[in-house]
Short mmCIF file of C-alpha atoms in Angstrom, two decimals:
data_model
loop_
_atom_site.label_atom_id
_atom_site.label_comp_id
_atom_site.label_asym_id
_atom_site.label_seq_id
_atom_site.Cartn_x
_atom_site.Cartn_y
_atom_site.Cartn_z
CA MET U 1 0.81 37.38 65.96
CA LEU U 2 1.92 40.63 67.59
CA LEU U 3 2.82 43.65 65.51
CA ASN U 4 6.56 43.56 66.22
CA ASP U 5 6.74 39.87 65.30
CA VAL U 6 6.16 40.51 61.59
CA PHE U 7 9.75 41.51 60.72
CA GLN U 8 11.83 39.53 63.22
CA LYS U 9 12.86 36.52 61.13
CA HIS U 10 14.07 38.09 57.89
CA PRO U 11 17.80 37.96 57.02
CA ALA U 12 19.70 40.72 58.80
CA GLU U 13 21.55 41.71 55.62
CA LYS U 14 18.40 42.05 53.50
CA THR U 15 17.49 45.63 52.55
CA ALA U 16 14.30 46.72 54.28
CA PHE U 17 14.15 50.40 53.23
CA ILE U 18 15.58 52.70 50.59
CA PHE U 19 15.10 56.38 51.38
CA LYS U 20 16.85 59.24 49.60
CA ASP U 21 19.46 56.74 48.35
CA GLN U 22 20.16 55.51 51.88
CA PHE U 23 19.77 51.78 52.51
CA THR U 24 18.57 50.27 55.80
CA THR U 25 18.81 46.51 56.36
CA TYR U 26 16.41 44.43 58.42
CA GLY U 27 19.14 43.94 61.01
CA GLU U 28 19.70 47.68 61.33
CA PHE U 29 15.97 48.31 61.47
CA ARG U 30 15.39 45.76 64.24
CA LYS U 31 18.23 47.26 66.30
CA LYS U 32 16.82 50.77 65.93
CA VAL U 33 13.35 49.67 66.99
CA LEU U 34 14.76 47.99 70.11
CA ASP U 35 17.06 50.91 70.97
CA TRP U 36 14.27 53.43 70.54
CA ALA U 37 11.85 51.34 72.60
CA MET U 38 14.36 51.30 75.47
CA PHE U 39 14.86 55.05 75.07
CA LEU U 40 11.11 55.68 75.27
CA GLN U 41 10.84 53.60 78.41
CA SER U 42 13.69 55.63 79.90
CA GLN U 43 11.58 58.72 79.18
CA GLY U 44 8.73 57.27 81.20
CA VAL U 45 6.62 55.55 78.54
CA LYS U 46 4.74 52.63 80.05
CA ARG U 47 2.00 50.27 79.01
CA GLY U 48 -1.04 52.06 77.63
CA ASP U 49 0.55 55.52 77.29
CA ARG U 50 -0.43 57.49 74.20
CA VAL U 51 2.61 58.66 72.26
CA GLY U 52 2.27 61.07 69.32
CA LEU U 53 4.13 60.64 66.03
CA PHE U 54 4.34 63.61 63.67
CA SER U 55 6.47 63.29 60.53
CA LYS U 56 6.43 62.90 56.81
CA ASN U 57 7.25 59.46 55.42
CA SER U 58 10.62 58.03 56.38
CA PRO U 59 12.14 54.83 57.78
CA ASP U 60 12.44 56.72 61.08
CA PHE U 61 8.66 57.10 61.17
CA VAL U 62 8.35 53.32 60.80
CA ALA U 63 10.97 52.62 63.47
CA ALA U 64 9.35 55.05 65.90
CA TYR U 65 5.92 53.50 65.33
CA PHE U 66 7.13 49.98 66.14
CA ALA U 67 9.29 51.27 69.02
CA ILE U 68 6.29 52.90 70.68
CA VAL U 69 4.36 49.63 70.52
CA LYS U 70 7.38 47.61 71.71
CA ALA U 71 7.76 49.98 74.66
CA GLY U 72 4.13 49.28 75.60
CA GLY U 73 2.68 52.52 74.29
CA ILE U 74 -0.10 53.31 71.84
CA VAL U 75 0.82 55.21 68.67
CA VAL U 76 -1.11 58.37 67.78
CA PRO U 77 0.01 59.24 64.21
CA PHE U 78 -0.70 62.80 63.08
CA ASN U 79 -1.57 64.07 59.65
CA PHE U 80 1.50 66.26 59.08
CA GLN U 81 -0.67 68.85 57.31
CA LEU U 82 -2.63 69.70 60.48
CA ILE U 83 -2.28 73.21 61.88
CA ALA U 84 -1.36 73.96 65.49
CA PRO U 85 -4.91 74.08 66.99
CA GLU U 86 -5.76 70.75 65.31
CA VAL U 87 -2.62 69.11 66.66
CA ALA U 88 -3.29 70.56 70.11
CA TYR U 89 -6.82 69.14 70.12
CA ILE U 90 -5.56 65.59 69.52
CA VAL U 91 -2.85 66.02 72.17
CA GLN U 92 -5.50 67.05 74.68
CA ASP U 93 -8.01 64.42 73.60
CA THR U 94 -5.53 61.55 74.05
CA GLY U 95 -3.81 62.97 77.10
CA MET U 96 -0.40 62.28 75.56
CA GLU U 97 2.70 63.55 77.29
CA ILE U 98 5.29 62.67 74.62
CA LEU U 99 5.31 63.64 70.94
CA ILE U 100 7.96 62.29 68.56
CA THR U 101 8.74 64.54 65.61
CA ARG U 102 11.21 65.13 62.82
CA SER U 103 11.46 68.71 64.12
CA LYS U 104 9.73 70.23 67.13
CA LEU U 105 6.36 71.92 66.65
CA ASP U 106 5.30 75.38 67.78
CA ILE U 107 2.05 74.43 69.49
CA GLY U 108 2.54 75.90 72.96
CA GLN U 109 0.03 78.70 72.50
CA ALA U 110 -2.54 76.38 70.93
CA LEU U 111 -2.28 74.08 73.95
CA GLN U 112 -2.66 77.00 76.34
CA ASP U 113 -5.77 78.12 74.46
CA LEU U 114 -7.29 74.71 75.24
CA GLY U 115 -6.40 74.98 78.91
CA TRP U 116 -3.75 72.27 78.69
CA GLU U 117 -1.84 72.15 81.96
CA LYS U 118 0.42 69.13 81.48
CA GLU U 119 3.90 69.20 79.99
CA LEU U 120 4.16 67.91 76.43
CA LYS U 121 7.66 66.61 75.87
CA GLN U 122 8.67 66.82 72.22
CA ILE U 123 11.46 64.47 71.14
CA THR U 124 13.08 64.45 67.71
CA PHE U 125 14.33 61.34 65.94
CA ASP U 126 17.90 62.58 66.33
CA GLU U 127 17.52 62.69 70.11
CA MET U 128 16.45 59.07 70.45
CA ALA U 129 19.15 56.68 71.63
CA ALA U 130 19.08 53.86 74.14
CA PRO U 131 20.76 54.74 77.45
CA GLU U 132 23.92 52.80 78.16
CA GLY U 133 23.12 49.50 79.82
CA ALA U 134 19.39 49.86 79.27
CA LYS U 135 17.18 46.77 79.24
CA LEU U 136 13.72 46.56 77.72
CA ILE U 137 10.77 46.03 80.03
CA GLU U 138 8.85 43.36 78.17
CA TYR U 139 5.12 43.37 78.80
CA ASP U 140 2.98 40.26 78.36
CA MET U 141 1.14 41.54 75.28
CA MET U 142 -1.76 40.01 73.37
CA GLU U 143 -3.27 40.62 69.94
CA SER U 144 -6.17 42.40 71.63
CA ASP U 145 -3.88 45.05 73.13
CA PRO U 146 -4.31 48.46 71.47
CA ALA U 147 -1.57 49.52 69.07
CA VAL U 148 -2.73 52.75 67.45
CA ILE U 149 -5.35 55.50 67.60
CA ILE U 150 -6.07 56.94 64.15
CA TYR U 151 -8.04 60.19 64.06
CA THR U 152 -10.77 60.83 61.53
CA SER U 153 -10.61 63.90 59.30
CA GLY U 154 -13.31 65.67 61.32
CA THR U 155 -15.21 66.96 58.28
CA THR U 156 -18.54 67.16 60.16
CA GLY U 157 -17.23 67.93 63.64
CA ARG U 158 -14.28 67.27 65.89
CA PRO U 159 -11.98 64.42 64.77
CA LYS U 160 -12.62 61.15 66.58
CA GLY U 161 -9.99 58.61 67.53
CA ALA U 162 -10.44 55.08 66.18
CA MET U 163 -8.46 52.53 68.17
CA LEU U 164 -6.95 49.47 66.45
CA SER U 165 -5.42 46.53 68.26
CA GLN U 166 -2.19 44.79 67.30
CA GLY U 167 -4.31 41.95 65.94
CA ASN U 168 -6.40 44.36 63.87
CA VAL U 169 -3.32 45.70 62.08
CA VAL U 170 -1.72 42.29 61.52
CA HIS U 171 -4.90 40.55 60.33
CA ASN U 172 -5.86 43.43 58.04
CA THR U 173 -2.43 43.07 56.48
CA GLU U 174 -2.80 39.30 56.13
CA ASP U 175 -6.17 39.73 54.42
CA PHE U 176 -4.58 42.08 51.90
CA MET U 177 -1.69 39.69 51.30
CA ALA U 178 -4.16 36.88 50.59
CA ILE U 179 -5.41 38.61 47.44
CA ILE U 180 -2.33 40.52 46.23
CA PRO U 181 0.54 38.50 44.68
CA VAL U 182 3.51 40.08 46.44
CA SER U 183 6.60 38.24 47.74
CA GLU U 184 9.87 38.84 49.56
CA ASN U 185 11.57 39.31 46.18
CA ASP U 186 9.53 42.40 45.36
CA VAL U 187 10.60 46.02 45.65
CA GLY U 188 7.65 48.22 46.64
CA LEU U 189 7.11 51.97 46.62
CA CYS U 190 5.39 53.78 49.49
CA VAL U 191 3.82 57.06 48.32
CA LEU U 192 0.74 57.46 50.53
CA PRO U 193 1.32 59.03 53.97
CA MET U 194 2.24 56.51 56.63
CA TYR U 195 -0.13 58.09 59.15
CA HIS U 196 -3.02 56.79 57.01
CA GLY U 197 -4.36 53.30 57.73
CA PHE U 198 -4.26 52.10 54.12
CA GLY U 199 -0.72 53.22 53.43
CA TRP U 200 0.45 51.79 56.76
CA ASN U 201 -1.21 48.38 56.70
CA CYS U 202 -1.12 47.57 53.01
CA SER U 203 2.24 49.03 52.14
CA ILE U 204 4.56 49.24 55.14
CA VAL U 205 3.38 46.36 57.33
CA MET U 206 2.76 44.07 54.36
CA ASN U 207 6.25 44.49 52.95
CA LEU U 208 7.83 44.08 56.39
CA TYR U 209 5.74 40.96 56.97
CA LEU U 210 6.97 39.45 53.69
CA GLY U 211 10.57 40.56 54.05
CA ALA U 212 10.42 42.64 50.87
CA THR U 213 12.23 45.92 50.19
CA MET U 214 10.36 49.22 50.46
CA VAL U 215 11.38 52.41 48.65
CA VAL U 216 9.99 55.30 50.69
CA GLN U 217 8.91 58.58 49.13
CA GLU U 218 8.75 61.40 51.69
CA THR U 219 5.72 63.02 50.05
CA TYR U 220 4.08 62.08 46.79
CA GLN U 221 5.35 63.74 43.60
CA PHE U 222 4.52 62.03 40.32
CA SER U 223 7.80 62.75 38.55
CA GLU U 224 9.84 61.56 41.52
CA SER U 225 7.76 58.37 41.74
CA MET U 226 8.46 57.60 38.09
CA ASN U 227 12.17 58.15 38.60
CA LEU U 228 12.21 55.86 41.64
CA ILE U 229 10.29 53.15 39.80
CA LYS U 230 12.88 53.13 37.02
CA LYS U 231 15.91 53.48 39.27
CA TYR U 232 15.05 50.66 41.69
CA LYS U 233 13.00 48.48 39.30
CA ILE U 234 9.94 48.75 41.53
CA ASN U 235 7.26 46.19 40.78
CA SER U 236 4.61 46.90 43.42
CA MET U 237 2.95 50.08 44.64
CA PHE U 238 0.10 49.94 47.16
CA GLY U 239 0.45 53.07 49.21
#
């Protein structure tokens, strides 16, 4: 199974995400992923291109992640707590030319300090919209095709990129589902950062795979989590 297949068959009217009291259905989510994938291709993204993703938790982060993969690209999610030189290093190391953000980053000087000579195009979520009449270029993808490059924390040296295939992400999620009793009737809470492999696979992808509803917390705060659990009668929390 490919990564974008996991959420295609759920009822369009079913709520996929709740974020800051805003509800997004599976139908709306699927449309956004497709529209954003076509937009990214219109910006030059092609198969195998590394595309950065820098944002706190939100449904837009999730849509952008799947849109990058659907467009043929490879997601490079950033820890949103990184400072400019750390972000610039990953940009240079991957050779990315597009970075998707909630708001644009001031990293020009940090890139110059590394001798970066390419143009890094920063695109915000608000700027992403499919061009009129656009059609998606559909690549013949396989489970072995790379989906994401996750960078290590770099505690003993420079961070290193670990590449995961579409099959890696899907099968890791399926393994987790095999031991955790969660169903499409559950309402989950995402508190761990989505750029992290555990929070992504075992919270976001798992709930999308099942067709459950996910309440998204932008950044973890205990008191807010407790309020959300009570308000939305949350019965699962894995990330």
